[in-house]
Structures are given as C-alpha cells and as structure tokens.
Amino acid sequence: MSPQISAWAADQLAAARERIAPLVADRSAGVKPRLERVLAAFAAERLGVHHFASVSGYGHGDQGRELLDRVFARVLQAEAAAVRLQFVSGTHAIAAALFGVLRPGDRLLALTGRPYDTLEEVIGIRGSGQGSLAEFGIVYDELDLLADGTVDEAAIAEALALPTRMVLIQRSCGYSWRPSLSVAQIGRLVERVKALQPGCLVFVDNCYGELVELSEPTAVGADLMAGSLIKNLGGTIAPTGGYVAGRAELVEQACCRLTAPGIGSEGGTSFDLNRLLFQGLFLAPQMVSEALLCADLVAAVFDRLGFAVKPLLGGPRSDVIQAVRLGEPALLKAVCRAFQACSPVGSYLDPVPAPMPGYASELLMAGGTFIDGSTSEFSADGPLREPYVLYAQGGTHRAHAELALERALVALEQGGLLPVG
Ligand SMILES: *Cc1c(COP(=O)(O)O)cnc(C)c1O
C-alpha cells in the first residue's frame, strides 16, 4: 500500500501546490474557449449517434470517418484533416505526410535542428536507411539551433538559398533541452520561409502541442501538420491512431501514402470505434488543461529542490512536456520507478532502460497507462544519456501527479539522492 509519506515530502508538495495556485484558475478558464470550438465543430457538422458505427471492409463512404475528418479540420483551423486508426503512431502520420508530399530530388530542410528521435530513421540519418526518405532520393539538411535552443533566424535566408520543397518545424522540444516553439513563432517562421521561397511548403510536427494554445500552426500559415491520437487530441481514450491536417491537396497526398494512390482518404474502416475518437476530442480540452497543471506541479516540485526545469514555472507553454534536468542516471531511475509504482496499470513493474524501436538511446519509461504508450496519461521518460533529463507529460487529474510526486520525493529522500543545500 501507500508508502510512508514523510513530513518533508508533504511539505514540499504543499509548497508546490501553493506555487501553482495562480495557474489553476487560468488553465481552467482556458478549457472553455477550446471546448467551445470542439462543440461548434460537432454542431456545424451535425454529429449524431449514427456516426459512431463504421463501414467494415474497405470502409468506403464511411460517414462517421468523413465527419470526423471535417470536425478535426474545424478544430485544428485547417482546410482538411484525415484522422485514422490506421496510423500506428505520430511517427507514422508524420512519415506518411513526408513520403506523401516529397518526391525524388526534393530538398527537405529542418528549421528546428535535429528532429525527434524516431524521425531520424524516417529521414535516413540514422540506422540502415532502408525505406527512408534518403533512399528515395530526398535531400535533407538541417539548420542547427542556437546554443540557447532557439531557431537561428539570422541563418534562415542562407539555409534557404537552395531550392527547397519543404521545411520541417518541430513545435515541441521532444527529447531535447530546448524551448518549445509558440504558435506565434511558427507563424513568423512561415512568413520568413514564404517570403524567401513562396513555393516552399511548411510542415509542422505538432505532437504534444494540440490545444495548448488558442490556435494551431495551420491557423498561422503552416501547409501541413501531423500528430498522434494517443497524445493530446485523443483525450486519453482514443485507442490508437494519428492525424494529418492542412491544405486539402496535401492531406490527400499523405492519405495516398497511408492507403494507396486512388484510394487516398476514401478508404479505411474505423472498426466501430468512431465514438471513442469523437468523445476523446470532446474530452481533450479538459485533459490538456489537467496535463498542463500536472506539468506545472512537476516544475514546481523540482525547481524548489534546485533542479533546472524547462519551461520555468509560470513560463509560456506550447506543449504539455515538462523537462527536469536530473543530471544523474540514479535520479532518473528513482523518479521513473516512483512514478511507475503510482501508475494505475503495471504498478508492480520496475522500469529498466530498454531499447525502443525508432529511438537511438535506451529509454527509461514510467508509463503504466490504460492505452499502451499513451503520454496524455501521466507518464515520464527519458533517454539514458547526458544530461539525464526527465520528460514528464500528461495526466488526467492533478491528484495522480501529486501522489506520484510524493512517492518520488520519498524515494529521493530515502535514497540520499537530493542535491545538498
Ligand atoms: C511523440 C512525438 C512524435 C511521434 O512519436 P510517436 O511515439 O510515434 O507517436 C514525434 N515528434 C514529437 C516531437 C513527439 O513528441
């Protein structure tokens, strides 16, 4: 049962709770405009119970799927969207977008430094290269981030001196110690790119960012974006899947890659699971708000203990991730172990560093979630590499994060792992 919570741990948590109090009101108020947008989309598209079932087999003419696509497009402020359970993950949705749009000889330029781990193999800059964009003759370059982790805006013109079919912008920090990009910043980058090369497409990896701000990258000129349904927009109940959203012709190109040319967005059953996708979207504004408050709580606790946290408590957020620079593998293990022990599923498991398909470093993961791998439920992980940063994200209720943090505090205290001072 519950471990002894020391008076010290209880004090730390009480102090953290007090520090996030001003954010609670703001974040709670932020749910309303987002939910309003979701409800307006349901109303405009006349969502009814008959949209919950789906057509089996080919899935041709599936009204639920078609309505879901239009609802997502409205919520994401995009011309079109495709929401599919056939997307295995966010990586798959992003890969479909890249392979769907890019052609041999095209140049892809990452504006936000090295992309998320799993995209390295998609692009062909790590691993065997088999089936990668590189193997299909797509030229890849990246613009390094500045030392402070921001985009090197002064170097964009030079980086775009060559004809470029697409730039890639990663909104979230991913597994790197850098600030996430705000939607306004993304909008400014879109302007810069279009001024330099009007025909260059802007693609945004929108993972973890959805609904955190009031608008999405597609509202500020991004041509195409993609993300996962077991993150923000699935509202913790979508069983799997991903989405692409943006200009209609580009969404269709991504779908032609997902299914086949000629089928595009018009096939693919939803296995009678449409209700979960609609309901997940309905819950998403609330879940994202709770996840942000869980992130605030993690920041407050570790900041008080003297660890560097990113973003800073009360600083702007553009995604649901809270990074904590723990600095030592023993600390990363202790915290992940404590979080795992407080997970609803698999609490008895001891997280050990393990290789993950698509990732370069071994990953330590604490995620006893109902949906496997879901990071909109409270979870934390970190690649086992310097500087041993813990990335915490998700959380359906603050109480869960509090319990997990209490246990982590006790583990650090009892293990003699706290920084001196
Ligand atoms: C989660 C994530 C992805 C995709 O990851 P999957 O685990 O494949 O869904 C891509 N980019 C970023 C920045 C992410 O956070």
Coordinates of C-alpha atoms and ligand atoms in Angstrom, one line a residue:
M1 CA 0.0 0.0 0.0
S2 CA 1.0 3.6 0.1
P3 CA 4.5 4.2 1.3
Q4 CA 5.0 6.4 4.4
I5 CA 4.9 10.0 3.1
S6 CA 7.4 11.9 5.2
A7 CA 6.6 15.3 6.7
W8 CA 9.3 16.7 4.5
A9 CA 7.7 15.3 1.3
A10 CA 4.3 16.5 2.3
D11 CA 5.7 20.0 2.9
Q12 CA 7.4 20.1 -0.5
L13 CA 4.2 19.1 -2.2
A14 CA 2.1 21.6 -0.3
A15 CA 4.6 24.4 -1.3
A16 CA 4.4 23.3 -4.9
R17 CA 0.6 23.3 -4.8
E18 CA 0.7 26.8 -3.4
R19 CA 3.1 27.9 -6.2
I20 CA 0.8 26.7 -9.0
A21 CA -2.3 28.1 -7.5
P22 CA -2.3 31.2 -9.7
L23 CA -2.1 29.0 -12.8
V24 CA -5.0 26.8 -11.8
A25 CA -7.6 29.5 -12.4
D26 CA -6.1 30.5 -15.8
R27 CA -5.7 27.0 -17.1
S28 CA -9.2 26.0 -16.0
A29 CA -10.7 29.1 -17.7
G30 CA -8.8 28.1 -20.9
V31 CA -10.8 25.0 -21.3
K32 CA -13.9 26.9 -22.2
P33 CA -12.9 28.5 -25.5
R34 CA -11.3 25.3 -26.7
L35 CA -14.3 23.2 -25.8
E36 CA -16.5 25.8 -27.4
R37 CA -14.5 25.2 -30.7
V38 CA -15.0 21.5 -30.4
L39 CA -18.7 21.8 -29.7
A40 CA -19.1 24.3 -32.5
A41 CA -17.5 21.8 -34.9
F42 CA -19.7 19.0 -33.7
A43 CA -22.8 21.2 -34.2
A44 CA -21.8 22.6 -37.6
E45 CA -21.2 19.0 -38.8
R46 CA -24.3 17.7 -37.1
L47 CA -22.7 14.9 -35.2
G48 CA -25.3 12.2 -34.3
V49 CA -25.2 8.7 -32.9
H50 CA -25.4 7.2 -36.4
H51 CA -21.8 8.4 -36.9
F52 CA -20.5 6.1 -34.2
A53 CA -20.7 2.9 -36.3
S54 CA -18.4 2.4 -39.3
V55 CA -18.4 0.6 -42.6
S56 CA -16.4 -2.6 -42.5
G57 CA -14.1 -3.9 -45.2
Y58 CA -12.9 -1.1 -47.5
G59 CA -14.7 1.5 -45.4
H60 CA -15.9 3.3 -48.5
G61 CA -18.4 6.1 -47.8
D62 CA -18.0 5.8 -44.0
Q63 CA -20.0 8.8 -42.8
G64 CA -18.5 8.7 -39.3
R65 CA -15.0 8.8 -40.6
E66 CA -15.8 11.6 -43.1
L67 CA -17.5 13.6 -40.4
L68 CA -14.6 13.1 -38.0
D69 CA -12.2 14.4 -40.6
R70 CA -14.3 17.6 -41.1
V71 CA -14.6 18.1 -37.3
F72 CA -10.9 17.8 -36.8
A73 CA -10.3 20.2 -39.7
R74 CA -12.5 22.8 -38.0
V75 CA -11.0 22.3 -34.6
L76 CA -7.5 22.5 -36.0
Q77 CA -8.3 25.5 -38.1
A78 CA -7.2 23.7 -41.2
E79 CA -8.8 23.3 -44.7
A80 CA -8.9 19.5 -44.3
A81 CA -7.8 16.7 -42.0
A82 CA -7.6 12.9 -42.0
V83 CA -7.9 11.1 -38.7
R84 CA -7.1 7.4 -39.0
L85 CA -6.7 4.5 -36.6
Q86 CA -4.5 3.0 -39.4
F87 CA -1.8 5.5 -38.4
V88 CA 0.2 3.4 -36.0
S89 CA 1.7 6.4 -34.2
G90 CA 2.6 10.0 -34.6
T91 CA 5.8 9.0 -36.3
H92 CA 3.7 7.1 -38.9
A93 CA 1.4 10.1 -39.5
I94 CA 4.5 12.3 -39.9
A95 CA 6.1 9.8 -42.2
A96 CA 3.0 9.5 -44.4
A97 CA 3.0 13.3 -44.7
L98 CA 6.6 13.5 -45.7
F99 CA 6.6 10.5 -48.1
G100 CA 3.2 11.6 -49.5
V101 CA 4.3 15.0 -50.4
L102 CA 8.1 14.8 -51.2
R103 CA 9.4 13.5 -54.5
P104 CA 12.9 12.3 -55.6
G105 CA 15.3 15.2 -55.8
D106 CA 13.3 17.4 -53.4
R107 CA 15.1 19.1 -50.6
L108 CA 13.7 18.9 -47.0
L109 CA 15.2 21.4 -44.5
A110 CA 14.6 21.1 -40.8
L111 CA 14.5 24.5 -39.2
T112 CA 14.4 23.3 -35.6
G113 CA 17.7 21.4 -35.5
R114 CA 17.8 17.6 -35.2
P115 CA 14.2 16.2 -35.4
Y116 CA 12.6 13.9 -32.9
D117 CA 14.5 10.6 -32.4
T118 CA 12.1 8.5 -34.4
L119 CA 12.2 10.7 -37.4
E120 CA 15.9 10.1 -37.9
E121 CA 15.3 6.7 -39.4
V122 CA 12.4 8.1 -41.4
I123 CA 14.7 10.7 -42.9
G124 CA 17.6 8.3 -43.2
I125 CA 20.2 10.0 -40.9
R126 CA 20.4 7.0 -38.6
G127 CA 20.0 3.3 -38.9
S128 CA 20.2 1.2 -42.0
G129 CA 18.4 3.8 -44.2
Q130 CA 16.1 1.1 -45.5
G131 CA 12.9 2.6 -46.9
S132 CA 14.0 6.1 -45.7
L133 CA 13.5 9.4 -47.5
A134 CA 17.2 9.3 -48.3
E135 CA 16.8 6.0 -50.1
F136 CA 14.1 7.7 -52.2
G137 CA 16.4 10.5 -53.2
I138 CA 15.1 13.2 -50.9
V139 CA 17.9 15.6 -49.9
Y140 CA 17.9 16.5 -46.3
D141 CA 19.6 19.4 -44.5
E142 CA 19.1 20.9 -41.1
L143 CA 19.6 24.3 -39.5
D144 CA 21.2 23.9 -36.1
L145 CA 19.5 25.5 -33.2
L146 CA 21.4 28.3 -31.4
A147 CA 23.1 27.5 -28.1
D148 CA 20.1 28.6 -26.2
G149 CA 17.9 26.1 -28.1
T150 CA 16.1 28.7 -30.2
V151 CA 15.8 28.9 -34.0
D152 CA 18.8 30.5 -35.8
E153 CA 16.6 33.1 -37.6
A154 CA 19.5 35.0 -38.9
A155 CA 20.7 32.0 -40.8
I156 CA 17.4 31.1 -42.5
A157 CA 18.0 33.0 -45.6
E158 CA 21.3 31.3 -46.2
A159 CA 19.8 27.9 -45.4
L160 CA 17.1 28.6 -48.0
A161 CA 19.5 29.7 -50.7
L162 CA 18.9 26.3 -52.4
P163 CA 15.6 25.4 -53.8
T164 CA 13.6 23.7 -51.1
R165 CA 10.4 21.8 -51.3
M166 CA 9.6 21.7 -47.6
V167 CA 10.8 22.9 -44.3
L168 CA 10.1 20.9 -41.2
I169 CA 9.3 22.7 -37.9
Q170 CA 9.1 20.7 -34.7
R171 CA 6.8 22.5 -32.3
S172 CA 7.6 20.6 -29.2
C173 CA 11.0 20.2 -27.6
G174 CA 10.9 16.4 -27.9
Y175 CA 13.8 14.8 -26.1
S176 CA 16.0 17.9 -26.2
W177 CA 16.7 20.6 -23.8
R178 CA 15.2 23.5 -25.7
P179 CA 12.2 25.7 -25.5
S180 CA 9.2 24.6 -27.5
L181 CA 8.0 26.9 -30.2
S182 CA 4.9 29.0 -29.7
V183 CA 2.4 29.1 -32.5
A184 CA 3.2 32.8 -32.9
Q185 CA 6.8 31.9 -33.5
I186 CA 5.8 29.3 -36.0
G187 CA 3.7 31.9 -37.8
R188 CA 6.7 34.2 -38.0
L189 CA 8.8 31.4 -39.4
V190 CA 6.2 30.6 -42.0
E191 CA 6.3 34.3 -43.1
R192 CA 10.0 34.2 -43.4
V193 CA 10.1 31.0 -45.4
K194 CA 7.3 32.1 -47.8
A195 CA 9.0 35.5 -48.3
L196 CA 12.2 33.7 -49.3
Q197 CA 10.6 30.9 -51.3
P198 CA 6.9 31.2 -51.9
G199 CA 6.6 27.7 -53.2
C200 CA 8.3 26.0 -50.2
L201 CA 5.8 24.1 -48.0
V202 CA 5.9 24.4 -44.3
F203 CA 5.3 21.1 -42.4
V204 CA 4.9 21.1 -38.6
D205 CA 5.4 18.2 -36.3
N206 CA 2.5 19.2 -34.0
C207 CA 2.9 16.3 -31.5
Y208 CA 2.1 17.3 -27.9
G209 CA 1.1 20.8 -28.9
E210 CA -2.5 20.4 -29.8
L211 CA -4.9 22.7 -27.8
V212 CA -2.2 24.0 -25.6
E213 CA -2.5 27.4 -27.2
L214 CA -5.7 29.0 -28.7
S215 CA -4.6 28.5 -32.2
E216 CA -2.8 25.7 -34.1
P217 CA 0.0 26.0 -36.7
T218 CA -2.4 25.6 -39.6
A219 CA -4.1 28.8 -38.4
V220 CA -0.9 30.8 -38.9
G221 CA 0.0 29.5 -42.4
A222 CA 1.5 26.0 -41.9
D223 CA 0.6 24.0 -45.0
L224 CA 0.5 20.6 -43.3
M225 CA 0.9 19.2 -39.8
A226 CA 0.6 15.8 -38.1
G227 CA 0.3 14.3 -34.7
S228 CA -0.7 11.3 -32.6
L229 CA -4.1 10.4 -31.1
I230 CA -2.5 8.9 -28.0
K231 CA -1.3 12.3 -27.2
N232 CA -3.4 15.5 -26.7
L233 CA -6.3 15.1 -29.2
G234 CA -7.3 11.6 -28.2
G235 CA -8.3 12.8 -24.8
T236 CA -6.8 9.7 -23.3
I237 CA -9.4 7.4 -24.7
A238 CA -8.6 7.1 -28.4
P239 CA -7.2 3.6 -28.5
T240 CA -4.6 4.4 -31.2
G241 CA -4.1 6.5 -34.4
G242 CA -2.9 9.7 -35.7
Y243 CA -4.0 12.7 -37.9
V244 CA -2.7 14.9 -40.6
A245 CA -4.3 18.3 -41.2
G246 CA -3.7 21.2 -43.5
R247 CA -4.2 22.1 -47.2
A248 CA -6.7 19.6 -48.7
E249 CA -4.4 18.5 -51.6
L250 CA -1.5 17.8 -49.2
V251 CA -3.7 15.9 -46.8
E252 CA -4.9 13.8 -49.7
Q253 CA -1.3 13.2 -50.7
A254 CA -0.5 11.9 -47.2
C255 CA -3.5 9.7 -47.4
C256 CA -2.4 8.3 -50.7
R257 CA 0.8 7.2 -48.9
L258 CA -1.1 5.8 -46.0
T259 CA -3.5 3.7 -48.2
A260 CA -2.8 3.7 -51.9
P261 CA -2.9 6.1 -54.8
G262 CA -6.5 6.1 -56.0
I263 CA -7.9 5.2 -52.6
G264 CA -6.4 8.1 -50.6
S265 CA -8.7 9.4 -47.8
E266 CA -11.7 7.4 -49.0
G267 CA -10.9 4.0 -47.5
G268 CA -10.1 2.6 -44.1
T269 CA -12.6 1.3 -41.6
S270 CA -12.8 2.8 -38.1
F271 CA -13.7 -0.6 -36.6
D272 CA -16.8 0.9 -35.0
L273 CA -14.5 3.0 -32.8
N274 CA -15.6 6.4 -34.0
R275 CA -17.3 7.2 -30.8
L276 CA -14.1 7.0 -28.9
L277 CA -12.4 9.4 -31.3
F278 CA -15.3 11.9 -31.1
Q279 CA -15.5 11.5 -27.3
G280 CA -11.7 11.8 -27.0
L281 CA -11.8 15.1 -28.9
F282 CA -14.6 16.2 -26.6
L283 CA -12.6 15.5 -23.5
A284 CA -9.3 16.7 -25.0
P285 CA -9.5 20.4 -23.8
Q286 CA -10.1 19.3 -20.2
M287 CA -7.3 16.7 -20.4
V288 CA -4.8 19.1 -21.9
S289 CA -5.6 21.6 -19.2
E290 CA -5.0 18.9 -16.5
A291 CA -1.9 17.8 -18.2
L292 CA -0.6 21.3 -18.1
L293 CA -1.3 21.6 -14.4
C294 CA 0.5 18.3 -13.8
A295 CA 3.5 19.7 -15.7
D296 CA 3.3 22.9 -13.6
L297 CA 3.3 20.7 -10.5
V298 CA 6.3 18.7 -11.6
A299 CA 8.1 22.0 -12.4
A300 CA 7.2 23.5 -9.0
V301 CA 8.5 20.5 -7.1
F302 CA 11.8 20.0 -8.8
D303 CA 12.5 23.7 -9.2
R304 CA 12.2 24.1 -5.4
L305 CA 14.7 21.2 -4.9
G306 CA 17.2 23.1 -7.0
F307 CA 17.0 21.3 -10.3
A308 CA 16.9 23.1 -13.6
V309 CA 13.4 22.8 -15.2
K310 CA 12.2 23.7 -18.7
P311 CA 9.9 25.5 -19.1
L312 CA 10.2 27.6 -16.0
L313 CA 7.3 27.6 -13.6
G314 CA 4.8 30.1 -15.0
G315 CA 6.7 30.5 -18.2
P316 CA 4.9 30.2 -21.6
R317 CA 4.0 26.6 -22.7
S318 CA 3.4 25.5 -26.2
D319 CA 3.2 21.7 -25.4
V320 CA 2.5 19.5 -22.4
I321 CA 6.1 18.5 -21.7
Q322 CA 7.9 19.3 -18.5
A323 CA 11.6 18.7 -18.7
V324 CA 13.7 18.4 -15.5
R325 CA 17.5 18.2 -15.7
L326 CA 18.2 15.5 -13.1
G327 CA 21.9 15.2 -14.1
E328 CA 22.4 11.6 -12.9
P329 CA 21.1 8.2 -14.1
A330 CA 20.4 7.2 -10.5
L331 CA 18.0 10.1 -10.1
L332 CA 16.3 9.4 -13.4
K333 CA 15.8 5.8 -12.4
A334 CA 14.5 6.7 -8.9
V335 CA 11.9 9.1 -10.2
C336 CA 10.7 6.8 -13.0
R337 CA 10.5 4.0 -10.6
A338 CA 8.3 6.0 -8.2
F339 CA 6.1 7.2 -11.0
Q340 CA 5.6 3.7 -12.3
A341 CA 4.7 2.5 -8.8
C342 CA 1.9 5.1 -8.8
S343 CA 0.6 4.1 -12.2
P344 CA -2.8 2.6 -12.5
V345 CA -1.6 -0.3 -14.7
G346 CA 1.6 -2.3 -14.1
S347 CA 2.5 -0.6 -10.8
Y348 CA 4.4 -3.8 -9.9
L349 CA 6.8 -3.3 -12.8
D350 CA 10.3 -1.9 -12.3
P351 CA 11.2 0.3 -15.2
V352 CA 14.6 -0.6 -16.7
P353 CA 16.4 1.1 -19.5
A354 CA 15.5 -0.6 -22.7
P355 CA 15.9 -0.1 -26.4
M356 CA 12.8 1.2 -28.2
P357 CA 12.1 0.8 -31.9
G358 CA 12.9 4.1 -33.5
Y359 CA 15.0 5.6 -30.7
A360 CA 18.8 5.9 -30.7
S361 CA 19.4 5.8 -26.9
E362 CA 18.0 3.4 -24.4
L363 CA 14.9 4.8 -22.9
L364 CA 13.7 4.7 -19.3
M365 CA 9.9 4.9 -19.2
A366 CA 7.4 5.2 -16.5
G367 CA 4.1 4.8 -18.1
G368 CA 1.5 2.4 -16.6
T369 CA -1.2 3.8 -18.8
F370 CA -4.5 2.3 -19.9
I371 CA -3.7 3.0 -23.5
D372 CA -0.3 1.5 -24.1
G373 CA 2.3 4.1 -24.6
S374 CA -0.2 6.9 -24.1
T375 CA 1.6 10.1 -23.0
S376 CA -1.6 12.0 -22.3
E377 CA -2.0 9.9 -19.2
F378 CA 0.6 10.8 -16.5
S379 CA 3.9 9.4 -17.6
A380 CA 7.6 10.2 -17.6
D381 CA 10.5 9.1 -19.6
G382 CA 14.0 10.0 -20.6
P383 CA 16.7 8.7 -22.8
L384 CA 19.6 7.3 -20.8
R385 CA 22.1 9.9 -22.0
E386 CA 23.7 13.1 -20.7
P387 CA 22.4 15.2 -19.0
Y388 CA 19.8 12.7 -17.8
V389 CA 16.7 14.8 -18.4
L390 CA 13.3 13.6 -17.2
Y391 CA 10.5 14.4 -19.6
A392 CA 7.2 14.3 -17.8
Q393 CA 3.9 14.7 -19.6
G394 CA 0.2 14.1 -19.4
G395 CA -2.0 13.4 -16.5
T396 CA -5.8 13.2 -16.4
H397 CA -6.0 14.6 -12.8
R398 CA -3.6 16.6 -10.7
A399 CA -4.2 14.2 -7.8
H400 CA -2.5 11.5 -9.7
A401 CA 0.6 13.7 -10.3
E402 CA 0.6 14.6 -6.7
L403 CA 0.6 11.0 -5.5
A404 CA 3.4 10.2 -7.9
L405 CA 5.5 13.2 -6.9
E406 CA 5.1 12.4 -3.2
R407 CA 6.4 8.9 -3.9
A408 CA 9.3 10.3 -5.9
L409 CA 10.2 12.7 -3.2
V410 CA 10.2 10.0 -0.6
A411 CA 12.4 7.9 -2.9
L412 CA 14.9 10.7 -3.3
E413 CA 14.9 11.5 0.4
Q414 CA 15.4 7.9 1.4
G415 CA 17.9 7.1 -1.3
G416 CA 20.0 10.1 -0.2
L417 CA 19.7 11.4 -3.7
L418 CA 18.8 15.0 -3.1
P419 CA 21.1 17.8 -4.0
V420 CA 22.9 19.3 -1.0
G421 CA 21.8 22.7 0.1
Ligands
LIG1 C1 5.7 11.9 -29.7 C2 6.3 12.6 -30.8 C3 6.4 12.1 -32.1 C4 5.9 10.8 -32.5 O1 6.0 9.9 -31.6 P1 5.1 8.5 -31.6 O2 5.6 7.9 -30.4 O3 5.5 7.8 -32.9 O4 3.7 8.9 -31.6 C5 7.1 12.9 -33.0 N1 7.6 14.1 -32.7 C6 7.5 14.6 -31.4 C7 8.0 16.0 -31.1 C8 6.9 13.9 -30.4 O5 6.7 14.4 -29.2

